Amino acid sequence: MEDVKKMKTIIIGCGRVGSELARTLALRGQQVTVIDKAPEAFARLGTNFKGHTVTGLGFERAVLLRAGIEKTDALAAVTASDAANVVAARVAKQFFNVPRVAARIYDPRTAEIYQRLGLSVVSPVRIGVDHLARILSFSHSDVTDSLGVGDIKLVEVDVHSFLEGKPVKAVTIAGEIRVVAITRNNKTFLPDDQAVLHSGDILHLAVLSSSMDRLKSLF
């Protein structure tokens, strides 16, 4: 089991997201270093922050070396610039071989392109739009993530009355579609094949990309 207390993480960008992420990881026992070009931004970390700060551009080699990137386990690029985040993430991954790298990308179309290229990205615009669409729709299926190079999609699907009382295996197709979790009454659990579906459940599915049309036909 991974010992997160020993993890060393670099966060590039000390805005609202970066500072909150830094505090959260520090409270989990990680050794956190925050990089920002504006030294006054570090005030967002608060006086109780126990990590380190480095002033400079997060995609510059000298700055990353000062932050200890050669011994870093993870890096998150969350500045206000999509371009800066992509450059920093690619430098960390390709030149310093950081095991875990993620970048925040505002433009969902750009995020999709870099995700297909193997870069782990988070698009708050896409997440927000998908969540609002779910709230405003009677029935909805939402691709939340993908595995590998996109061969497997992670999908959330609302369960309505026509599936109520049916077992999980009713929406399982061997080798193509599998229910990996169910959210019910704001609690998520791992079901077995005999678990019964309730109206209002949210199914979390792993689906082959080539089987997305089959998934739609099931619902």
Coordinates of N, CA and C in Angstrom, one line a residue:
M1 N 0.8 -1.2 0.0 CA 0.0 0.0 0.0 C 0.9 1.2 0.0
E2 N 0.5 2.2 -0.8 CA 1.3 3.4 -1.0 C 1.3 4.3 0.3
D3 N 2.4 4.7 0.7 CA 2.6 5.6 1.9 C 2.5 7.0 1.5
V4 N 1.3 7.6 1.6 CA 1.1 9.0 1.1 C 1.8 10.0 2.0
K5 N 2.2 9.6 3.2 CA 2.8 10.5 4.1 C 4.2 10.9 3.6
K6 N 4.8 10.0 2.8 CA 6.2 10.3 2.3 C 6.2 10.9 0.9
M7 N 5.0 11.1 0.3 CA 4.9 11.6 -1.0 C 5.4 13.1 -1.1
K8 N 6.1 13.4 -2.1 CA 6.5 14.8 -2.3 C 5.8 15.3 -3.6
T9 N 5.1 16.4 -3.4 CA 4.3 17.0 -4.5 C 4.6 18.4 -4.8
I10 N 4.7 18.8 -6.0 CA 4.9 20.2 -6.5 C 3.6 20.7 -7.0
I11 N 3.1 21.9 -6.6 CA 2.0 22.5 -7.2 C 2.4 23.8 -7.8
I12 N 2.1 23.9 -9.1 CA 2.4 25.2 -9.8 C 1.2 26.0 -10.0
G13 N 1.2 27.2 -9.3 CA 0.1 28.1 -9.3 C -0.5 28.1 -7.9
C14 N -0.5 29.3 -7.3 CA -1.0 29.5 -5.9 C -2.3 30.4 -5.9
G15 N -3.2 30.1 -6.9 CA -4.5 30.7 -6.9 C -5.4 30.0 -5.9
R16 N -6.7 30.2 -6.2 CA -7.7 29.5 -5.3 C -7.6 28.0 -5.3
V17 N -7.4 27.4 -6.5 CA -7.3 26.0 -6.6 C -6.0 25.5 -6.0
G18 N -4.9 26.1 -6.5 CA -3.6 25.7 -6.1 C -3.4 25.8 -4.6
S19 N -3.8 26.9 -4.0 CA -3.6 27.0 -2.5 C -4.4 26.0 -1.7
E20 N -5.7 25.8 -2.2 CA -6.5 24.9 -1.5 C -6.0 23.4 -1.6
L21 N -5.5 23.1 -2.8 CA -4.9 21.8 -3.1 C -3.7 21.6 -2.2
A22 N -2.9 22.6 -2.1 CA -1.6 22.5 -1.3 C -2.0 22.3 0.2
R23 N -2.9 23.0 0.7 CA -3.3 22.9 2.1 C -3.9 21.5 2.3
T24 N -4.7 21.0 1.4 CA -5.3 19.7 1.6 C -4.3 18.6 1.6
L25 N -3.3 18.6 0.6 CA -2.3 17.6 0.6 C -1.4 17.6 1.8
A26 N -1.1 18.9 2.2 CA -0.2 19.0 3.4 C -0.9 18.4 4.6
L27 N -2.2 18.6 4.8 CA -2.9 18.0 5.9 C -2.9 16.5 5.8
R28 N -2.8 15.9 4.6 CA -2.7 14.5 4.4 C -1.3 13.9 4.7
G29 N -0.4 14.8 5.0 CA 0.9 14.3 5.4 C 1.9 14.4 4.2
Q30 N 1.6 14.9 3.1 CA 2.5 15.0 2.0 C 3.4 16.2 2.2
Q31 N 4.6 16.1 1.6 CA 5.6 17.2 1.5 C 5.3 18.0 0.3
V32 N 4.8 19.2 0.5 CA 4.2 20.0 -0.6 C 5.1 21.3 -0.9
T33 N 5.4 21.5 -2.1 CA 6.1 22.7 -2.6 C 5.3 23.4 -3.6
V34 N 5.0 24.7 -3.3 CA 4.2 25.5 -4.2 C 5.1 26.5 -5.0
I35 N 4.8 26.6 -6.3 CA 5.6 27.5 -7.2 C 4.6 28.6 -7.7
D36 N 5.0 29.8 -7.6 CA 4.1 30.9 -8.3 C 5.1 32.0 -8.6
K37 N 4.7 32.7 -9.7 CA 5.6 33.8 -10.2 C 5.4 35.1 -9.3
A38 N 4.3 35.1 -8.6 CA 4.0 36.3 -7.7 C 4.1 35.9 -6.3
P39 N 5.2 36.4 -5.6 CA 5.4 36.0 -4.2 C 4.2 36.3 -3.3
E40 N 3.5 37.4 -3.6 CA 2.3 37.7 -2.7 C 1.2 36.7 -2.8
A41 N 1.2 35.8 -3.8 CA 0.2 34.8 -3.9 C 0.3 33.8 -2.8
F42 N 1.5 33.6 -2.2 CA 1.7 32.6 -1.2 C 0.9 32.9 0.1
A43 N 0.4 34.2 0.2 CA -0.4 34.5 1.4 C -1.7 33.7 1.5
R44 N -2.1 33.2 0.3 CA -3.3 32.4 0.3 C -3.1 31.1 1.1
L45 N -1.9 30.7 1.3 CA -1.6 29.4 1.9 C -1.9 29.5 3.4
G46 N -1.9 30.7 4.0 CA -2.1 30.8 5.4 C -0.9 30.6 6.2
T47 N -0.9 31.0 7.5 CA 0.2 30.9 8.3 C 0.5 29.5 8.8
N48 N -0.5 28.6 8.7 CA -0.3 27.3 9.2 C 0.3 26.3 8.2
F49 N 0.5 26.8 7.0 CA 1.0 25.9 5.9 C 2.4 25.5 6.2
K50 N 2.7 24.2 6.2 CA 4.0 23.7 6.6 C 4.9 23.3 5.4
G51 N 4.5 23.6 4.2 CA 5.2 23.2 3.0 C 6.2 24.3 2.7
H52 N 6.7 24.2 1.4 CA 7.7 25.1 0.9 C 7.2 26.0 -0.2
T53 N 7.7 27.1 -0.5 CA 7.3 28.0 -1.6 C 8.5 28.3 -2.4
V54 N 8.3 28.5 -3.7 CA 9.4 28.9 -4.7 C 8.8 29.9 -5.6
T55 N 9.5 31.0 -5.7 CA 9.0 32.1 -6.6 C 9.6 31.9 -8.0
G56 N 8.8 31.9 -9.0 CA 9.3 31.8 -10.4 C 8.3 31.2 -11.3
L57 N 8.6 31.0 -12.6 CA 7.7 30.4 -13.6 C 7.8 28.9 -13.5
G58 N 6.7 28.3 -13.3 CA 6.7 26.8 -13.1 C 7.1 25.9 -14.2
F59 N 7.3 26.5 -15.4 CA 7.8 25.6 -16.5 C 9.3 25.8 -16.8
E60 N 9.9 26.7 -16.0 CA 11.4 26.9 -16.2 C 12.2 25.8 -15.5
R61 N 13.2 25.3 -16.1 CA 13.9 24.2 -15.6 C 14.6 24.5 -14.2
A62 N 15.2 25.7 -14.2 CA 15.9 26.1 -13.0 C 14.9 26.3 -11.8
V63 N 13.8 26.8 -12.1 CA 12.8 26.9 -11.0 C 12.3 25.5 -10.5
L64 N 12.1 24.6 -11.4 CA 11.6 23.3 -11.0 C 12.7 22.5 -10.3
L65 N 14.0 22.8 -10.6 CA 15.1 22.1 -9.9 C 15.1 22.7 -8.5
R66 N 14.9 24.0 -8.3 CA 14.9 24.6 -7.0 C 13.8 24.0 -6.1
A67 N 12.7 23.6 -6.8 CA 11.5 23.1 -6.1 C 11.7 21.6 -5.7
G68 N 12.8 21.0 -6.3 CA 13.1 19.6 -5.9 C 12.4 18.6 -6.8
I69 N 12.2 19.0 -8.1 CA 11.5 18.1 -9.0 C 12.2 16.8 -9.3
E70 N 13.5 16.7 -9.1 CA 14.2 15.4 -9.4 C 13.8 14.4 -8.4
K71 N 13.3 14.8 -7.2 CA 12.9 13.8 -6.2 C 11.4 13.9 -5.9
T72 N 10.6 14.4 -6.9 CA 9.2 14.6 -6.7 C 8.4 13.4 -7.2
D73 N 7.3 13.1 -6.4 CA 6.4 12.0 -6.8 C 5.3 12.4 -7.6
A74 N 4.9 13.7 -7.5 CA 3.7 14.1 -8.2 C 3.8 15.6 -8.5
L75 N 3.1 16.1 -9.5 CA 3.1 17.5 -9.9 C 1.7 17.9 -10.5
A76 N 1.2 19.0 -10.0 CA -0.1 19.5 -10.6 C 0.2 20.9 -11.0
A77 N -0.2 21.2 -12.3 CA 0.0 22.5 -12.9 C -1.4 23.2 -12.9
V78 N -1.7 24.2 -12.1 CA -3.0 24.8 -12.0 C -3.0 26.3 -12.0
T79 N -2.1 26.8 -12.9 CA -2.1 28.3 -13.1 C -3.3 28.7 -13.9
A80 N -3.4 30.0 -14.1 CA -4.6 30.5 -14.9 C -4.4 30.4 -16.4
S81 N -3.2 29.9 -16.8 CA -2.9 29.8 -18.2 C -2.9 28.3 -18.7
D82 N -3.7 28.0 -19.6 CA -3.7 26.6 -20.1 C -2.4 26.3 -20.7
A83 N -1.8 27.2 -21.5 CA -0.5 26.9 -22.2 C 0.6 26.7 -21.2
A84 N 0.6 27.5 -20.1 CA 1.7 27.3 -19.1 C 1.5 25.9 -18.4
N85 N 0.3 25.6 -18.1 CA 0.0 24.3 -17.5 C 0.4 23.1 -18.3
V86 N 0.1 23.2 -19.6 CA 0.5 22.1 -20.5 C 2.0 22.0 -20.6
V87 N 2.7 23.1 -20.8 CA 4.2 23.1 -20.9 C 4.8 22.5 -19.6
A88 N 4.3 23.0 -18.5 CA 4.9 22.5 -17.2 C 4.7 21.0 -17.0
A89 N 3.5 20.6 -17.3 CA 3.1 19.2 -17.2 C 4.0 18.3 -18.1
R90 N 4.2 18.7 -19.3 CA 5.0 17.9 -20.3 C 6.5 17.9 -19.9
V91 N 7.0 19.0 -19.4 CA 8.4 19.1 -18.9 C 8.5 18.1 -17.8
A92 N 7.6 18.2 -16.8 CA 7.7 17.3 -15.7 C 7.6 15.8 -16.1
K93 N 6.8 15.5 -17.0 CA 6.6 14.1 -17.4 C 7.7 13.6 -18.3
Q94 N 8.1 14.4 -19.3 CA 9.0 13.9 -20.3 C 10.5 14.1 -19.9
F95 N 10.8 15.2 -19.2 CA 12.2 15.5 -18.9 C 12.6 15.0 -17.5
F96 N 11.7 15.1 -16.6 CA 12.0 14.7 -15.2 C 11.4 13.4 -14.8
N97 N 10.6 12.8 -15.6 CA 10.0 11.5 -15.3 C 9.2 11.5 -14.0
V98 N 8.5 12.5 -13.7 CA 7.6 12.6 -12.5 C 6.5 11.6 -12.7
P99 N 6.3 10.6 -11.8 CA 5.3 9.6 -12.0 C 3.9 10.0 -12.1
R100 N 3.5 11.0 -11.4 CA 2.1 11.5 -11.5 C 2.1 13.0 -11.8
V101 N 1.5 13.3 -12.9 CA 1.4 14.7 -13.4 C 0.0 15.0 -13.9
A102 N -0.5 16.1 -13.5 CA -1.8 16.5 -14.0 C -1.8 18.0 -14.3
A103 N -2.7 18.4 -15.2 CA -2.8 19.8 -15.6 C -4.2 20.2 -15.6
R104 N -4.5 21.5 -15.2 CA -5.8 22.0 -15.3 C -5.9 22.8 -16.6
I105 N -6.9 22.4 -17.4 CA -7.1 23.1 -18.7 C -8.6 23.6 -18.8
Y106 N -8.7 24.9 -18.9 CA -10.0 25.5 -19.0 C -10.8 25.2 -20.3
D107 N -10.1 25.2 -21.4 CA -10.8 25.0 -22.7 C -11.0 23.4 -22.8
P108 N -12.3 23.0 -22.8 CA -12.6 21.6 -22.9 C -12.1 20.9 -24.2
R109 N -12.1 21.7 -25.3 CA -11.6 21.1 -26.5 C -10.1 20.8 -26.5
T110 N -9.4 21.8 -25.9 CA -7.9 21.6 -25.7 C -7.6 20.4 -24.8
A111 N -8.4 20.4 -23.7 CA -8.3 19.3 -22.7 C -8.4 17.9 -23.4
E112 N -9.4 17.8 -24.2 CA -9.6 16.5 -24.9 C -8.5 16.1 -25.8
I113 N -7.9 17.1 -26.5 CA -6.7 16.8 -27.3 C -5.6 16.3 -26.5
Y114 N -5.2 17.0 -25.4 CA -4.1 16.6 -24.6 C -4.3 15.3 -23.9
Q115 N -5.6 15.0 -23.6 CA -5.9 13.8 -22.9 C -5.7 12.6 -23.9
R116 N -6.0 12.8 -25.1 CA -5.8 11.8 -26.1 C -4.3 11.5 -26.3
L117 N -3.5 12.5 -26.1 CA -2.0 12.4 -26.2 C -1.4 11.8 -24.9
G118 N -2.2 11.4 -24.0 CA -1.7 10.7 -22.8 C -1.5 11.6 -21.6
L119 N -1.8 12.9 -21.7 CA -1.6 13.8 -20.5 C -2.8 13.8 -19.6
S120 N -2.6 13.7 -18.3 CA -3.7 13.7 -17.4 C -4.2 15.1 -17.2
V121 N -5.4 15.4 -17.6 CA -5.9 16.8 -17.5 C -7.2 16.9 -16.8
V122 N -7.5 18.0 -16.2 CA -8.8 18.3 -15.5 C -9.4 19.5 -16.1
S123 N -10.6 19.4 -16.6 CA -11.2 20.6 -17.3 C -12.4 21.0 -16.4
P124 N -12.3 22.1 -15.6 CA -13.4 22.5 -14.7 C -14.6 22.9 -15.5
V125 N -14.4 23.5 -16.7 CA -15.5 23.9 -17.5 C -16.4 22.7 -17.9
R126 N -15.7 21.6 -18.4 CA -16.4 20.4 -18.8 C -17.1 19.7 -17.6
I127 N -16.4 19.7 -16.5 CA -17.0 19.1 -15.3 C -18.2 19.8 -14.9
G128 N -18.1 21.2 -14.9 CA -19.3 22.0 -14.4 C -20.4 21.8 -15.4
V129 N -20.2 21.9 -16.7 CA -21.2 21.7 -17.7 C -21.9 20.4 -17.6
D130 N -21.1 19.3 -17.5 CA -21.7 18.0 -17.4 C -22.6 17.8 -16.1
H131 N -22.1 18.4 -15.0 CA -22.9 18.3 -13.8 C -24.2 19.1 -13.9
L132 N -24.2 20.3 -14.5 CA -25.4 21.0 -14.7 C -26.3 20.3 -15.6
A133 N -25.8 19.7 -16.7 CA -26.6 19.0 -17.6 C -27.3 17.8 -17.0
R134 N -26.6 17.2 -16.0 CA -27.2 16.1 -15.3 C -28.4 16.6 -14.5
I135 N -28.2 17.7 -13.8 CA -29.2 18.2 -12.9 C -30.5 18.6 -13.7
L136 N -30.2 19.1 -14.9 CA -31.3 19.7 -15.8 C -31.9 18.7 -16.7
S137 N -31.5 17.4 -16.7 CA -32.0 16.4 -17.6 C -32.8 15.3 -16.8
F138 N -33.8 14.8 -17.5 CA -34.5 13.7 -17.0 C -33.7 12.4 -17.0
S139 N -33.0 12.2 -18.0 CA -32.1 11.0 -18.1 C -30.8 11.4 -18.8
H140 N -29.7 10.9 -18.3 CA -28.4 11.4 -18.8 C -27.3 10.3 -18.6
S141 N -26.5 10.2 -19.6 CA -25.2 9.5 -19.4 C -24.1 10.4 -19.6
D142 N -23.1 10.3 -18.8 CA -22.0 11.2 -18.8 C -20.6 10.5 -18.8
V143 N -19.8 10.8 -19.8 CA -18.4 10.2 -19.7 C -17.6 11.1 -18.8
T144 N -17.1 10.5 -17.7 CA -16.4 11.3 -16.7 C -14.9 11.2 -16.8
D145 N -14.4 10.1 -17.4 CA -13.0 9.9 -17.6 C -12.7 8.8 -18.6
S146 N -11.5 8.5 -18.8 CA -11.1 7.4 -19.7 C -9.8 6.8 -19.1
L147 N -9.6 5.5 -19.5 CA -8.5 4.8 -19.1 C -7.6 4.5 -20.3
G148 N -6.3 4.3 -20.0 CA -5.3 4.1 -21.1 C -5.3 5.2 -22.1
V149 N -5.4 4.9 -23.4 CA -5.5 6.0 -24.4 C -6.9 6.2 -24.9
G150 N -7.9 6.0 -24.0 CA -9.3 6.2 -24.3 C -10.0 5.0 -24.7
D151 N -9.4 3.8 -24.6 CA -10.1 2.5 -25.0 C -11.2 2.2 -24.1
I152 N -11.1 2.6 -22.8 CA -12.2 2.4 -21.8 C -12.7 3.7 -21.3
K153 N -14.0 3.9 -21.3 CA -14.6 5.1 -20.8 C -15.2 4.8 -19.4
L154 N -15.1 5.8 -18.5 CA -15.8 5.7 -17.3 C -17.1 6.6 -17.4
V155 N -18.2 6.0 -17.2 CA -19.5 6.6 -17.6 C -20.4 6.6 -16.3
E156 N -21.2 7.7 -16.1 CA -22.2 7.7 -15.1 C -23.6 7.8 -15.8
V157 N -24.5 6.9 -15.3 CA -25.8 6.8 -15.9 C -26.9 6.9 -14.9
D158 N -27.9 7.7 -15.1 CA -29.0 7.7 -14.2 C -29.9 6.5 -14.4
V159 N -30.4 6.0 -13.3 CA -31.4 4.8 -13.3 C -32.8 5.4 -13.1
H160 N -33.7 5.0 -14.0 CA -35.1 5.4 -13.9 C -36.0 4.2 -13.8
S161 N -37.3 4.5 -13.7 CA -38.2 3.4 -13.2 C -38.2 2.2 -14.1
F162 N -37.8 2.2 -15.4 CA -37.9 1.0 -16.2 C -36.8 0.0 -15.8
L163 N -35.8 0.5 -15.0 CA -34.8 -0.5 -14.5 C -34.9 -0.8 -13.1
E164 N -35.9 -0.2 -12.4 CA -36.1 -0.4 -11.0 C -36.4 -1.9 -10.7
G165 N -35.7 -2.4 -9.7 CA -35.9 -3.8 -9.3 C -35.1 -4.9 -10.1
K166 N -34.4 -4.4 -11.1 CA -33.6 -5.3 -11.9 C -32.2 -5.5 -11.3
P167 N -31.6 -6.6 -11.5 CA -30.2 -6.8 -10.9 C -29.2 -6.1 -11.7
V168 N -28.0 -5.9 -11.1 CA -26.9 -5.2 -11.8 C -26.5 -6.0 -13.1
K169 N -26.6 -7.3 -13.1 CA -26.2 -8.1 -14.2 C -27.1 -7.8 -15.5
A170 N -28.3 -7.1 -15.3 CA -29.1 -6.8 -16.4 C -28.5 -5.7 -17.3
V171 N -27.6 -4.9 -16.7 CA -26.9 -3.9 -17.5 C -25.5 -4.2 -17.7
T172 N -25.1 -5.5 -17.6 CA -23.7 -5.9 -17.7 C -23.6 -6.7 -19.0
I173 N -22.6 -6.4 -19.8 CA -22.3 -7.2 -21.0 C -20.8 -7.6 -20.9
A174 N -20.6 -8.8 -20.7 CA -19.2 -9.4 -20.5 C -18.2 -8.8 -21.5
G175 N -17.1 -8.3 -21.0 CA -16.1 -7.8 -21.8 C -16.3 -6.4 -22.4
E176 N -17.5 -5.8 -22.2 CA -17.9 -4.6 -22.8 C -18.4 -3.5 -21.8
I177 N -19.3 -3.9 -21.0 CA -19.9 -3.0 -20.0 C -20.0 -3.6 -18.7
R178 N -19.5 -2.9 -17.7 CA -19.5 -3.4 -16.3 C -19.8 -2.3 -15.3
V179 N -20.7 -2.6 -14.4 CA -21.0 -1.7 -13.3 C -19.9 -1.8 -12.2
V180 N -19.2 -0.7 -12.0 CA -18.1 -0.7 -11.0 C -18.6 -0.1 -9.7
A181 N -19.6 0.7 -9.7 CA -20.1 1.3 -8.4 C -21.5 1.8 -8.6
I182 N -22.2 2.0 -7.5 CA -23.5 2.7 -7.5 C -23.5 3.8 -6.5
T183 N -24.1 4.9 -6.8 CA -24.3 6.0 -5.9 C -25.8 6.0 -5.6
R184 N -26.2 5.9 -4.3 CA -27.6 5.9 -3.8 C -27.7 6.7 -2.6
N185 N -28.6 7.7 -2.6 CA -28.8 8.6 -1.5 C -27.5 9.2 -1.0
N186 N -26.7 9.7 -2.0 CA -25.4 10.4 -1.7 C -24.3 9.5 -1.1
K187 N -24.5 8.1 -1.2 CA -23.5 7.2 -0.7 C -23.1 6.3 -1.9
T188 N -21.8 6.0 -2.1 CA -21.4 5.2 -3.2 C -20.9 3.8 -2.6
F189 N -21.2 2.7 -3.3 CA -20.8 1.4 -2.8 C -20.5 0.5 -4.0
L190 N -19.8 -0.6 -3.7 CA -19.4 -1.5 -4.8 C -20.4 -2.7 -4.8
P191 N -21.2 -2.9 -5.8 CA -22.3 -3.9 -5.8 C -21.7 -5.2 -6.4
D192 N -22.5 -6.3 -6.0 CA -22.2 -7.6 -6.7 C -23.3 -7.7 -7.8
D193 N -23.2 -8.8 -8.6 CA -24.1 -8.9 -9.8 C -25.6 -9.1 -9.4
Q194 N -25.8 -9.4 -8.1 CA -27.2 -9.6 -7.7 C -27.8 -8.4 -7.1
A195 N -27.0 -7.3 -6.9 CA -27.5 -6.1 -6.3 C -28.7 -5.6 -7.2
V196 N -29.7 -5.1 -6.5 CA -30.9 -4.6 -7.2 C -30.9 -3.1 -7.4
L197 N -31.2 -2.7 -8.6 CA -31.2 -1.3 -8.9 C -32.4 -0.5 -8.4
H198 N -32.2 0.7 -7.9 CA -33.3 1.5 -7.5 C -33.5 2.7 -8.4
S199 N -34.7 3.2 -8.6 CA -34.9 4.4 -9.3 C -34.2 5.6 -8.6
G200 N -33.4 6.4 -9.3 CA -32.7 7.5 -8.7 C -31.2 7.1 -8.5
D201 N -30.9 5.8 -8.6 CA -29.5 5.4 -8.5 C -28.6 6.1 -9.6
I202 N -27.4 6.3 -9.4 CA -26.4 6.7 -10.4 C -25.4 5.5 -10.6
L203 N -25.4 4.9 -11.8 CA -24.5 3.8 -12.0 C -23.2 4.4 -12.6
H204 N -22.1 3.8 -12.0 CA -20.7 4.2 -12.5 C -20.2 3.0 -13.3
L205 N -20.1 3.1 -14.6 CA -19.8 2.0 -15.5 C -18.4 2.2 -16.1
A206 N -17.8 1.0 -16.4 CA -16.6 1.0 -17.3 C -17.1 0.4 -18.6
V207 N -16.8 1.1 -19.7 CA -17.4 0.8 -21.0 C -16.3 0.9 -22.1
L208 N -16.2 -0.2 -22.9 CA -15.3 -0.1 -24.0 C -15.8 1.0 -24.9
S209 N -14.8 1.8 -25.5 CA -15.2 2.9 -26.4 C -16.1 2.4 -27.5
S210 N -15.7 1.2 -28.0 CA -16.5 0.7 -29.2 C -17.9 0.2 -28.8
S211 N -18.2 0.2 -27.5 CA -19.5 -0.3 -27.0 C -20.4 0.9 -26.5
M212 N -20.0 2.1 -26.8 CA -20.9 3.2 -26.3 C -22.3 3.2 -26.9
D213 N -22.4 2.8 -28.2 CA -23.7 2.7 -28.8 C -24.5 1.6 -28.1
R214 N -23.9 0.6 -27.7 CA -24.6 -0.5 -27.1 C -25.1 -0.1 -25.7
L215 N -24.3 0.7 -25.1 CA -24.7 1.3 -23.8 C -26.0 2.1 -23.9
K216 N -26.0 3.0 -24.9 CA -27.2 3.8 -25.2 C -28.4 3.0 -25.4
S217 N -28.2 1.9 -26.1 CA -29.4 1.1 -26.4 C -30.0 0.4 -25.2
L218 N -29.1 0.2 -24.2 CA -29.5 -0.4 -22.9 C -30.4 0.5 -22.1
F219 N -30.1 1.8 -22.3 CA -30.9 2.8 -21.5 C -31.8 3.6 -22.3

